[in-house]
mmCIF file of C-alpha atoms and ligand atoms in Angstrom:
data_model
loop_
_atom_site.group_PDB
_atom_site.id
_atom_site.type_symbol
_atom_site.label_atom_id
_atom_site.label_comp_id
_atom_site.label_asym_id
_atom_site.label_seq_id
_atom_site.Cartn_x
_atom_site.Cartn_y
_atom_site.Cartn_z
ATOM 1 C CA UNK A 1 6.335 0.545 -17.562
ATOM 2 C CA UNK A 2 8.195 -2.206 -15.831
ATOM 3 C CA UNK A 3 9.946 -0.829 -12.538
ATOM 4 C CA UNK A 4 13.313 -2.929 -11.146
ATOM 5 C CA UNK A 5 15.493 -2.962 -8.452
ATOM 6 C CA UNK A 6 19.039 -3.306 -9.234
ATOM 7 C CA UNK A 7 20.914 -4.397 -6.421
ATOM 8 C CA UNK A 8 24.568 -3.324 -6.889
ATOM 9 C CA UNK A 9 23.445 -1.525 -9.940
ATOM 10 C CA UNK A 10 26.880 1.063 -9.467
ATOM 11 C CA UNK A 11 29.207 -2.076 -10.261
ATOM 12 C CA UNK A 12 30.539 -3.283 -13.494
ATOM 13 C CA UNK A 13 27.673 -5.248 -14.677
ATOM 14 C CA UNK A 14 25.107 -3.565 -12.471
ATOM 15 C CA UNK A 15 26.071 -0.430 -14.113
ATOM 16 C CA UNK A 16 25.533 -2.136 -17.866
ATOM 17 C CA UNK A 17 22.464 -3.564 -16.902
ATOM 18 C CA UNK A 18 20.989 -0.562 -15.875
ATOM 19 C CA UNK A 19 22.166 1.418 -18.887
ATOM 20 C CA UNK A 20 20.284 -1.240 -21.436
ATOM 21 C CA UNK A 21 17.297 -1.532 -18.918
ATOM 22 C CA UNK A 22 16.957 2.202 -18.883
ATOM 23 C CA UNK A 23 17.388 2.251 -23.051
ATOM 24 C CA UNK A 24 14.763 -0.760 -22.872
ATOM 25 C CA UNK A 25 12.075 1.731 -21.021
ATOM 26 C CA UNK A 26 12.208 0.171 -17.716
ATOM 27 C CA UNK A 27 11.671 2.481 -14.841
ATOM 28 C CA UNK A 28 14.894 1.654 -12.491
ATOM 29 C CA UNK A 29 15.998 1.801 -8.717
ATOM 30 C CA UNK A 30 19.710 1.078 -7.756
ATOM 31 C CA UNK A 31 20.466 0.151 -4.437
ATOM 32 C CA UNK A 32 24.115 -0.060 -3.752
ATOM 33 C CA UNK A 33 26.465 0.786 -0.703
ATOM 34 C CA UNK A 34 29.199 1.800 -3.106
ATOM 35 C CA UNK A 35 31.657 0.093 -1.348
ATOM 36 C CA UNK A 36 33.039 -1.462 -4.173
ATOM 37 C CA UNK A 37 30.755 0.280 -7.150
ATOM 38 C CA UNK A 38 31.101 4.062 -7.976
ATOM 39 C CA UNK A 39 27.913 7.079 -7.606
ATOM 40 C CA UNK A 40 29.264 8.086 -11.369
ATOM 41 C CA UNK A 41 28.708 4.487 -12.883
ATOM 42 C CA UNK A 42 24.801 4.958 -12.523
ATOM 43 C CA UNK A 43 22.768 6.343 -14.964
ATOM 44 C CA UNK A 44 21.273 9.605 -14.053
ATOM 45 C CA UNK A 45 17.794 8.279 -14.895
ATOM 46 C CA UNK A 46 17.436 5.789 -12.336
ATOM 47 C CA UNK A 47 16.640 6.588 -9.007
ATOM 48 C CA UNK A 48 19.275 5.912 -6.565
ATOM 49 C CA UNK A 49 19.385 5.110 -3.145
ATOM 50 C CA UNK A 50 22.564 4.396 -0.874
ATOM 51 C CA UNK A 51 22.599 1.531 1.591
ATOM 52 C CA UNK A 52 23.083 -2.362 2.283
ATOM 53 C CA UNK A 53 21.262 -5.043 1.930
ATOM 54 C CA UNK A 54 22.008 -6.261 5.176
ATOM 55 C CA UNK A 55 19.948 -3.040 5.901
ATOM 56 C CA UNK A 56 16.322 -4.601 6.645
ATOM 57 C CA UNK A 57 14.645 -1.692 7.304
ATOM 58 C CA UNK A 58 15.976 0.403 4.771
ATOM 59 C CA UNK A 59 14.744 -2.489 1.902
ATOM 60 C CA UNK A 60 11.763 -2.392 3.484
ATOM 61 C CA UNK A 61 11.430 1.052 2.973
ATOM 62 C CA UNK A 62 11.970 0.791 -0.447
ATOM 63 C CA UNK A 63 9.786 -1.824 -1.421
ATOM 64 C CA UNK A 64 7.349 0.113 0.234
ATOM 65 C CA UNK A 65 7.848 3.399 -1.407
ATOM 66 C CA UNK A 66 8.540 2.028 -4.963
ATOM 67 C CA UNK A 67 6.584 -0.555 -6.894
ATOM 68 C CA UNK A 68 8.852 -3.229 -7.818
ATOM 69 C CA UNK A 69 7.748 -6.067 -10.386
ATOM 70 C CA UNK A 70 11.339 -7.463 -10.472
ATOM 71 C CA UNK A 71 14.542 -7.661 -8.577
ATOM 72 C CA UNK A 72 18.257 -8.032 -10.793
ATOM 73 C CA UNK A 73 20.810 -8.762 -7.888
ATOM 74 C CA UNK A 74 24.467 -7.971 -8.394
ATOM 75 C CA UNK A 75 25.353 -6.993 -4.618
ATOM 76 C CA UNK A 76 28.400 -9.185 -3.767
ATOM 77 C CA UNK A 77 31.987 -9.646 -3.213
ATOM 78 C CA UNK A 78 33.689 -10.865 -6.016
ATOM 79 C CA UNK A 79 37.531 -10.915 -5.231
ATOM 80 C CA UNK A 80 38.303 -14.716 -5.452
ATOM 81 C CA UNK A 81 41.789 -14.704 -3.479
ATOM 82 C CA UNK A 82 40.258 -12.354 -1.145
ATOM 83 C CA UNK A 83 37.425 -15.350 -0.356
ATOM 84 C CA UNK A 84 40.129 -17.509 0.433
ATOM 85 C CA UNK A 85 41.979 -15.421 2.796
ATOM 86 C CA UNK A 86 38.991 -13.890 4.953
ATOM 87 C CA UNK A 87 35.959 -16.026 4.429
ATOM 88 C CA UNK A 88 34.088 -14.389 6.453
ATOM 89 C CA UNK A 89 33.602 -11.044 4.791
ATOM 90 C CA UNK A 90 32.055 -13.201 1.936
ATOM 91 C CA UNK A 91 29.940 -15.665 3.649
ATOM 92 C CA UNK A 92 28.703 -12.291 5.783
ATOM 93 C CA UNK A 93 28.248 -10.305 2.338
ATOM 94 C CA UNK A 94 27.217 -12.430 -0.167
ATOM 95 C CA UNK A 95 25.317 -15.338 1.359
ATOM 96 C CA UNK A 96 23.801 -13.370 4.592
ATOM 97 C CA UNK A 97 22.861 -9.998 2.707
ATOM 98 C CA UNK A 98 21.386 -12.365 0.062
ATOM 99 C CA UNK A 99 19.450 -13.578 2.710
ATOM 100 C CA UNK A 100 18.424 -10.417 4.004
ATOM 101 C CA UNK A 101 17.163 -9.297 0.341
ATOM 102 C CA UNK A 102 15.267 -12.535 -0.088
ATOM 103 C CA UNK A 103 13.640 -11.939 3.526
ATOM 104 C CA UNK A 104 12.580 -8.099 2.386
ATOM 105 C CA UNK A 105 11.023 -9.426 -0.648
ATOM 106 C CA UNK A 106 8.927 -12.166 0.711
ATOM 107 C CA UNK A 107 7.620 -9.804 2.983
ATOM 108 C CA UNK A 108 6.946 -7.462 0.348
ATOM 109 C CA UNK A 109 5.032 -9.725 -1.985
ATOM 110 C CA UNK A 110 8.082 -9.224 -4.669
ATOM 111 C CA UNK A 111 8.225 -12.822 -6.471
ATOM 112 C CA UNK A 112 10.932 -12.485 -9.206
ATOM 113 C CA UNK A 113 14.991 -12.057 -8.621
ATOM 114 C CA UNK A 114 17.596 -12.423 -11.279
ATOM 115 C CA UNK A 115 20.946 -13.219 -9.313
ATOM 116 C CA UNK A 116 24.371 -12.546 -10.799
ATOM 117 C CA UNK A 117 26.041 -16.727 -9.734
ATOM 118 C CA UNK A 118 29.303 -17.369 -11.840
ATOM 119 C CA UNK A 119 31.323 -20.352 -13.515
ATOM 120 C CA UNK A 120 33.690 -20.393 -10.437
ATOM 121 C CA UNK A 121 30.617 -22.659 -9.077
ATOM 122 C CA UNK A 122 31.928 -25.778 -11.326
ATOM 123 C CA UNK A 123 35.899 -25.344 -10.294
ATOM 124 C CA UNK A 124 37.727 -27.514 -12.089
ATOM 125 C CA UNK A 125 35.966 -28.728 -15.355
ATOM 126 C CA UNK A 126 35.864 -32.484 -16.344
ATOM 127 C CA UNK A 127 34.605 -31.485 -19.883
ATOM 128 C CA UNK A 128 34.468 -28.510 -21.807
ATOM 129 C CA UNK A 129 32.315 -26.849 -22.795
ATOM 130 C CA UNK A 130 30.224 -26.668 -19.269
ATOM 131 C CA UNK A 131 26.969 -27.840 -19.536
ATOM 132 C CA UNK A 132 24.629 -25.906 -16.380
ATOM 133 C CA UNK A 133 24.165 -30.040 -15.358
ATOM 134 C CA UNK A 134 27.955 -30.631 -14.717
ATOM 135 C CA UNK A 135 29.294 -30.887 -11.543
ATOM 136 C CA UNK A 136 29.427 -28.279 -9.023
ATOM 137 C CA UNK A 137 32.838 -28.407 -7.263
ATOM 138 C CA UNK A 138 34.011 -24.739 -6.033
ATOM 139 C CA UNK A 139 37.660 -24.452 -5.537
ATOM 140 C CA UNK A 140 37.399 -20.659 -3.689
ATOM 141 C CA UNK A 141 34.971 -18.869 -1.315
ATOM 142 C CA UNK A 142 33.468 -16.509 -3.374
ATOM 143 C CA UNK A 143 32.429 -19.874 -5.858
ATOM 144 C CA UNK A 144 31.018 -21.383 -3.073
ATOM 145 C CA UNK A 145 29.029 -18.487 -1.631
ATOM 146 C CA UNK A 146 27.788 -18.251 -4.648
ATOM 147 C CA UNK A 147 26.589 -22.071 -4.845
ATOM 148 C CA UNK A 148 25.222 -21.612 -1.251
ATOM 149 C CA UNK A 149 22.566 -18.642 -2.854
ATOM 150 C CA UNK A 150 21.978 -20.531 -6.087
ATOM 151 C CA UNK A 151 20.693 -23.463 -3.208
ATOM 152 C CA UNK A 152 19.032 -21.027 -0.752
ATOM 153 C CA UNK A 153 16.762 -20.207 -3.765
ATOM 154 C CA UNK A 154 16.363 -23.046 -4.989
ATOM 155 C CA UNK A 155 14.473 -24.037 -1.462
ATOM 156 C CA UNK A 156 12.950 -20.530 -1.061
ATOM 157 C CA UNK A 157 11.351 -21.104 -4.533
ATOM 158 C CA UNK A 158 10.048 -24.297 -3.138
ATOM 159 C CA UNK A 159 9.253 -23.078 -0.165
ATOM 160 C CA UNK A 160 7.826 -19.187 -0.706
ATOM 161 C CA UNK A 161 7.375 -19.279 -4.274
ATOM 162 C CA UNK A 162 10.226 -17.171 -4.993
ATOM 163 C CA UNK A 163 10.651 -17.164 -8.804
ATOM 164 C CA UNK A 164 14.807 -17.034 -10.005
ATOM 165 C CA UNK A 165 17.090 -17.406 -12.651
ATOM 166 C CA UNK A 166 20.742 -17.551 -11.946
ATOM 167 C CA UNK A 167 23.185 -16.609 -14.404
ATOM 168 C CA UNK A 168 26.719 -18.728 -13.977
ATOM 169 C CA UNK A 169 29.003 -16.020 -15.974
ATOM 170 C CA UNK A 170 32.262 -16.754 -17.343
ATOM 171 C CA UNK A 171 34.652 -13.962 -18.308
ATOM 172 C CA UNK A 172 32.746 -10.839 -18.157
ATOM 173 C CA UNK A 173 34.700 -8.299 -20.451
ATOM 174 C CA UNK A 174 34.361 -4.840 -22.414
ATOM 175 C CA UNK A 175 32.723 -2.318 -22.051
ATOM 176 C CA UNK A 176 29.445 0.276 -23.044
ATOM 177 C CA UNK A 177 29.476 1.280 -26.547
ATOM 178 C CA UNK A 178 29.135 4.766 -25.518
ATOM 179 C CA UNK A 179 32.701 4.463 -23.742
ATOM 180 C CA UNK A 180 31.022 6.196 -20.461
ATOM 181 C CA UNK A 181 30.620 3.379 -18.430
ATOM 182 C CA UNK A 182 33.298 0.067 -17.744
ATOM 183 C CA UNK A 183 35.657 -2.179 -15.605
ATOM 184 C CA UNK A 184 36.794 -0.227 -12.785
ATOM 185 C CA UNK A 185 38.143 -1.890 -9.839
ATOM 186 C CA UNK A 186 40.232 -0.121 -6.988
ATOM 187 C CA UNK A 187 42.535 -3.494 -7.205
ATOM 188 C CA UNK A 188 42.629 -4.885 -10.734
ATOM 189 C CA UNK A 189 43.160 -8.437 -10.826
ATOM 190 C CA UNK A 190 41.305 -9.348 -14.225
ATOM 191 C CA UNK A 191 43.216 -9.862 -17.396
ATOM 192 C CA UNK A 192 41.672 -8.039 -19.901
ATOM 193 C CA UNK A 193 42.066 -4.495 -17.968
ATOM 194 C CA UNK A 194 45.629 -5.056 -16.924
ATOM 195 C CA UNK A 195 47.009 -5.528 -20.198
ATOM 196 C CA UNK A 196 45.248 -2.557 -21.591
ATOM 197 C CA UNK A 197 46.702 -0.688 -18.638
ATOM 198 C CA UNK A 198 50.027 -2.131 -19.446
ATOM 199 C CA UNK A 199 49.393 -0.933 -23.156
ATOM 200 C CA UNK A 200 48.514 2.490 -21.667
ATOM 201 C CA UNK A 201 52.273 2.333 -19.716
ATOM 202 C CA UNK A 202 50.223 2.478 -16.281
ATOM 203 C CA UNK A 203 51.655 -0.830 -15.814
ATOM 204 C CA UNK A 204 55.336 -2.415 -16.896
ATOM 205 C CA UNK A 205 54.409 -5.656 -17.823
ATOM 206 C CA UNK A 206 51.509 -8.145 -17.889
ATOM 207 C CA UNK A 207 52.122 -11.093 -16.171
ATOM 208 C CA UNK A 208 51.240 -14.801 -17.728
ATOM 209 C CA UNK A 209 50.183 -16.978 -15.036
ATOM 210 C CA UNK A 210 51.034 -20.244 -16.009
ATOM 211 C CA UNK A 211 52.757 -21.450 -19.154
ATOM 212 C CA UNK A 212 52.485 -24.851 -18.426
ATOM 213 C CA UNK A 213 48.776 -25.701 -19.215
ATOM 214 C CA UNK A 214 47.692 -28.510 -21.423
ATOM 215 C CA UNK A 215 45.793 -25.730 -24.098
ATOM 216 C CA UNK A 216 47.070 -24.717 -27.171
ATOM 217 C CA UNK A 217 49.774 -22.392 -26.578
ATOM 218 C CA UNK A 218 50.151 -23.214 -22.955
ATOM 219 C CA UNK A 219 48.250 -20.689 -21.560
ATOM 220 C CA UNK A 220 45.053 -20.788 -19.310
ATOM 221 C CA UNK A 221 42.016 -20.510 -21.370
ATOM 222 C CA UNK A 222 38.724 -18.692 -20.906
ATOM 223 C CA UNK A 223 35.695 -18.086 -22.403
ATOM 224 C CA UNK A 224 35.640 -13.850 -22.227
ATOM 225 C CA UNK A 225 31.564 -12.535 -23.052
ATOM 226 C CA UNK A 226 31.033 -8.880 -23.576
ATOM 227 C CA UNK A 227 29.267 -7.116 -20.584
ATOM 228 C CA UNK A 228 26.395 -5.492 -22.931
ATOM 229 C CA UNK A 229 25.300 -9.139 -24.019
ATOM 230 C CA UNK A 230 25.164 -9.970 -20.159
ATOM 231 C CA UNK A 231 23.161 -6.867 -19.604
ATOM 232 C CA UNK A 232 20.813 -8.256 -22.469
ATOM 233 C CA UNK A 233 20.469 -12.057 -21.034
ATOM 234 C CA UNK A 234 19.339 -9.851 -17.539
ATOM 235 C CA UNK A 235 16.141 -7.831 -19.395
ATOM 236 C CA UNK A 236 15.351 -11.331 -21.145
ATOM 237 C CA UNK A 237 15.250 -12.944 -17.875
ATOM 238 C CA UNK A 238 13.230 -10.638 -16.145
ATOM 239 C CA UNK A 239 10.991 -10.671 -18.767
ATOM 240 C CA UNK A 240 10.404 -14.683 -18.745
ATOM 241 C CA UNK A 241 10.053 -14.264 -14.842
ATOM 242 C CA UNK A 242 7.239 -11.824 -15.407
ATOM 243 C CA UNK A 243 5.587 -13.572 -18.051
ATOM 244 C CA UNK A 244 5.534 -16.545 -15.943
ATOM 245 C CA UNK A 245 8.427 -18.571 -16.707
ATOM 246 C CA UNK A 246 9.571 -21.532 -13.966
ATOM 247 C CA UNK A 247 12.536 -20.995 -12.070
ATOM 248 C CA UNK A 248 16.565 -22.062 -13.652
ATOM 249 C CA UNK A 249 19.869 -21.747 -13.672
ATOM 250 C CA UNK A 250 21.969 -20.694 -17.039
ATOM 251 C CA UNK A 251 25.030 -19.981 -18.385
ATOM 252 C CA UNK A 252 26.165 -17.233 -20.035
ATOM 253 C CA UNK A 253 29.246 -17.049 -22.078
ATOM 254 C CA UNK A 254 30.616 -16.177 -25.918
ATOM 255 C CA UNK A 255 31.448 -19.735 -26.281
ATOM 256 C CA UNK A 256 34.761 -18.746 -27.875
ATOM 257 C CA UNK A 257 37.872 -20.619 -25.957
ATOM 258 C CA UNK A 258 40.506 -18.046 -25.220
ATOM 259 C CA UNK A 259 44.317 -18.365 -23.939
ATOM 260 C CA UNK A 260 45.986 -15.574 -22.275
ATOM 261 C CA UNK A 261 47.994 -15.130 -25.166
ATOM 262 C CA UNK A 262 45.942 -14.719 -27.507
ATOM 263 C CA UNK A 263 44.034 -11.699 -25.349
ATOM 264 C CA UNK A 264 47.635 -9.963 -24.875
ATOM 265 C CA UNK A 265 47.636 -10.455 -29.046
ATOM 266 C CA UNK A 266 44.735 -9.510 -29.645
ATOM 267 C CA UNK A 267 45.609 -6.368 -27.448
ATOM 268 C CA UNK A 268 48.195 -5.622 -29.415
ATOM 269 C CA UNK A 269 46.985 -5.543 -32.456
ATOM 270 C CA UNK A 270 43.616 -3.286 -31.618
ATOM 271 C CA UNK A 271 45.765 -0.895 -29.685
ATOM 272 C CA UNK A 272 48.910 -0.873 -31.806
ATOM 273 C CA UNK A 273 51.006 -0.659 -28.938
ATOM 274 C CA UNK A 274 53.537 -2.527 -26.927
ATOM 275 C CA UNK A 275 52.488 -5.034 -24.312
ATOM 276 C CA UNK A 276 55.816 -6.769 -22.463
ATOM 277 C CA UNK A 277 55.135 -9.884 -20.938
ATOM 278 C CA UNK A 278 56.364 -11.483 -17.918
ATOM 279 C CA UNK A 279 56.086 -15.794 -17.615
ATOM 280 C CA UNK A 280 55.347 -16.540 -13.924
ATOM 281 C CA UNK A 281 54.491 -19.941 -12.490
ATOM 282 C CA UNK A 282 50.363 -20.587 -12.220
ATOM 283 C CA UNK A 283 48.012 -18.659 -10.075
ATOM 284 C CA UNK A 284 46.227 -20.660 -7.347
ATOM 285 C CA UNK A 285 43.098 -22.280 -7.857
ATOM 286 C CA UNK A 286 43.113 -21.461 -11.599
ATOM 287 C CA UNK A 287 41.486 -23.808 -13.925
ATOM 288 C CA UNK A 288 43.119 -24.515 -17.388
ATOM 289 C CA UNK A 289 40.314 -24.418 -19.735
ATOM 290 C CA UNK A 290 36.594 -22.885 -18.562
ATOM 291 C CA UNK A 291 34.208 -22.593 -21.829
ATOM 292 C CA UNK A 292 30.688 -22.479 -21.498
ATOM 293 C CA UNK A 293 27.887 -23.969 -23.230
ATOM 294 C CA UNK A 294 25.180 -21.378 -23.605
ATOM 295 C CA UNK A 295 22.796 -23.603 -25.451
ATOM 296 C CA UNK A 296 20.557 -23.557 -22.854
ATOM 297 C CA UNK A 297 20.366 -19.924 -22.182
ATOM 298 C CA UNK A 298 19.757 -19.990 -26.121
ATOM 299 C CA UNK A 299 16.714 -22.205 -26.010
ATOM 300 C CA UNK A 300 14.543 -21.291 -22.918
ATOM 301 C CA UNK A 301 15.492 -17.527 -23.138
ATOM 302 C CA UNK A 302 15.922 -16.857 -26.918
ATOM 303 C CA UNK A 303 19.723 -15.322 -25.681
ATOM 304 C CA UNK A 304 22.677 -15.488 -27.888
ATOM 305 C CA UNK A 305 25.745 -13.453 -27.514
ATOM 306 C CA UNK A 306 26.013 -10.728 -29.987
ATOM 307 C CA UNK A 307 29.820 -10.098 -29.759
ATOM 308 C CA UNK A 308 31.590 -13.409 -31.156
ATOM 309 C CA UNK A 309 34.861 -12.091 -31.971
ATOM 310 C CA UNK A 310 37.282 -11.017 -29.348
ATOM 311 C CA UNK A 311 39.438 -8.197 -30.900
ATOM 312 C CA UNK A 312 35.582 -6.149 -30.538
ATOM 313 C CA UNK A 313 35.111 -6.870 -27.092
ATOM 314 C CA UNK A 314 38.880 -5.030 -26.645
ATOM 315 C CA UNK A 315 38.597 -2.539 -28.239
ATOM 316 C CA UNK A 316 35.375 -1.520 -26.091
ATOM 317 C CA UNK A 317 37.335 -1.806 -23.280
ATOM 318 C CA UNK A 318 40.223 -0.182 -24.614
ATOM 319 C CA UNK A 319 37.542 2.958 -25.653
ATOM 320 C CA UNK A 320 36.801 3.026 -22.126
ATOM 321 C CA UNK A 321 40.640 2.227 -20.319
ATOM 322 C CA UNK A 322 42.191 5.122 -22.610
ATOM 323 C CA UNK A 323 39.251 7.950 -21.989
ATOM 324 C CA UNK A 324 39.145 7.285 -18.494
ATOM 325 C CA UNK A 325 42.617 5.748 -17.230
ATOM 326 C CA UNK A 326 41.890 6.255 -13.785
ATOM 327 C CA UNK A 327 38.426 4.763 -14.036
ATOM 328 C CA UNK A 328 35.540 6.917 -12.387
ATOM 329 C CA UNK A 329 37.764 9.036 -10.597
ATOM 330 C CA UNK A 330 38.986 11.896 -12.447
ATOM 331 C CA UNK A 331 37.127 12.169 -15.204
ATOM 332 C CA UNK A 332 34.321 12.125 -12.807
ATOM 333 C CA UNK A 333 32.987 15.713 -13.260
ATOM 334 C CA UNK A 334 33.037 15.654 -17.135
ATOM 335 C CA UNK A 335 30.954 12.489 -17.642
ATOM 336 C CA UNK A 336 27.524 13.797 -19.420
ATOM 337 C CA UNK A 337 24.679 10.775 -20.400
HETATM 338 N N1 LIG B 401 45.807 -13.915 -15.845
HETATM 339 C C1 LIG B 401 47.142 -13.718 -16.175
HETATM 340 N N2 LIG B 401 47.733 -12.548 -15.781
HETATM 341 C C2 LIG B 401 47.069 -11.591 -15.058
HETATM 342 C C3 LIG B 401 45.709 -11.814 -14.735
HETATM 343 C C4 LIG B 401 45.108 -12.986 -15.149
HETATM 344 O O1 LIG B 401 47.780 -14.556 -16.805
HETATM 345 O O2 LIG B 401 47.699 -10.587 -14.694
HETATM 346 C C5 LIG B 401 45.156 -15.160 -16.284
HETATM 347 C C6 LIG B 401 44.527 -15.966 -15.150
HETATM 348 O O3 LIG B 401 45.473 -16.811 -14.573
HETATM 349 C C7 LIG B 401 43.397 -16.682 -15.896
HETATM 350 C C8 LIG B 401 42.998 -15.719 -16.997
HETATM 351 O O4 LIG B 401 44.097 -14.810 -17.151
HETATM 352 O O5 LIG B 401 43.877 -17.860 -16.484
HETATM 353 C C9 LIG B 401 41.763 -14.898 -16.667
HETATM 354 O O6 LIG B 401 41.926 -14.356 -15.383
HETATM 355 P P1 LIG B 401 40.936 -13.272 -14.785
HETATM 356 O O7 LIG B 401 41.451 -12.890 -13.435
HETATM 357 O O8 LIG B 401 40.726 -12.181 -15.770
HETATM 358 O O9 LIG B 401 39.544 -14.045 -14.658
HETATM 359 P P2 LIG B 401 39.185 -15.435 -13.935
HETATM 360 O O10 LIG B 401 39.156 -16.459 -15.037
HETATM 361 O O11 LIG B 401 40.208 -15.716 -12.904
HETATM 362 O O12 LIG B 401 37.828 -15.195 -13.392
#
């Protein structure tokens, strides 16, 4: 049996991915400092310990004590206003604890990472759909600290013989089948979760940043791919790693352009409920269109997202937003794997 390290394995992917490594019979450690994850998020068969990566010692510790054949990394700041505002907490986070994980694994003889990067590395698209060859242009922080690790192992691969595939996600949305596990964020900024909460009446309205775009109905489009089909593209890249497969960079999305209207529709008709809107002028640093091409991720990694349609990947998260509408923390007693 396989054994991984999931770094940030309490988040909202993290979490996923453990859940379909675990039901893939992979042996799994989570390290996470749950400063932005949650203790109930992680599986109760995968060993859990509670620290940061920054932590040298106590990664040393564990690749000591456990025998890891593959690292997933999710460990990072992801708030992209936030990376605008105070830098530092991301370069410090992301690109320095990265560094500090890479470090622990060299010196542990562990050869294969699979590192959570994002589509917030191309910034403003001159095509759609994004090829993984297109240019790189970050127009936040957290994009660029993201760009800066995709680089770092690009030259530690060269240089150590560090194996890695990056994953460049777009929309990450829904949630487990099971409805135990989903988005949870102590400030909710993505789409998808505020409207359900505004069809839940946690929330008055749903705002639409930006009705001005040059899409179809005016609204910013995105390409939205269900969290369980990431969670698969992470076992399938560990797997190539192991087997021997050379170091790349992919993306992953459903490959289905969305507007905001459309989600706030589709909302509406899986939850049957009202969903007021609010027009308000664009959001900062917001693309207008971001679609991926996942051809690539398709070919070298036999990938393919199984959730095309997105009224399904809603109606997860809507299973998940209505059982638990305060997230992990009050129905945190009752949850039962
Ligand atoms: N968005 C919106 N209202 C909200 C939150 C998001 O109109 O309350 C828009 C946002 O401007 C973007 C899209 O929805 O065009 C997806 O935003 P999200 O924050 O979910 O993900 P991002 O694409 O920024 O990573």
């Amino acid at each position: 049996m396989k054994n991984v390290l999931v770094v940030g394995g309490a988040g909202y992917i993290g979490s996923h991915t453990v859940f379909e490594l675990i039901e893939n019979d992979f042996s799994v450690v989570v390290v996470d400092d749950l400063s932005t994850g949650f203790e109930k998020a992680i599986h109760k068969d995968a060993k859990f310990y509670k620290g940061n990566i920054k932590d040298e010692e106590f990664l040393n510790e564990i690749f000591k004590k456990e025998k890891i054949d593959g690292v997933i990394h999710f460990a990072a700041f992801s708030q992209v206003g936030e990376s605008v505002l105070n830098p530092l907490k991301y370069y410090e986070n992301n690109v320095y604890g990265t560094m500090c994980l890479l470090k622990s694994m060299i010196k542990n003889n562990v050869n294969n990472i699979v590192f959570s990067s994002t589509a917030a590395v191309y910034g403003e698209p001159k095509k759609v759909p994004i090829e993984e060859t297109d240019e790189k242009s970050p127009t936040n922080c957290y994009g660029e600290t993201k760009l800066a690790i995709e680089n770092m192992l690009k030259w530690f691969n060269n240089a150590y013989g560090l194996n890695h595939v990056c994953f460049r996600y777009f929309n990450a949305a829904g949630a487990h089948k099971s409805g135990l596990i989903g988005e949870a964020h102590s400030f909710e900024t993505h789409l998808i979760p505020l409207v359900l909460k505004v069809a839940l009446k946690q929330k008055d309205y749903i705002s639409i940043f930006g009705t001005d775009y040059n899409t179809k109905d005016k609204t910013a489009v995105r390409d939205y791919v269900h969290v369980q089909d990431l969670a698969t593209a992470h076992i399938k890249a560990l797997e190539y790693l192991i087997n021997g497969g050379k170091s790349d960079v992919f993306n992953l999305g459903s490959g289905i352009p969305c507007s905001v209207r459309e989600i706030i529709n589709a909302a509406k008709e899986v939850t049957g409920l009202n969903i007021p809107v609010k027009e308000e002028k664009r959001r900062e640093g917001d693309p207008s269109i971001l679609t991926a091409s996942f051809l690539k991720a398709k070919k070298v990694l036999n990938w393919e997202p199984k959730h095309k349609n997105i009224k399904e990947i809603i109606e997860s998260a809507y299973l998940w937003h209505k059982n638990n509408p305060e997230g992990y923390v009050v129905k945190a007693m009752s949850i039962n794997y």
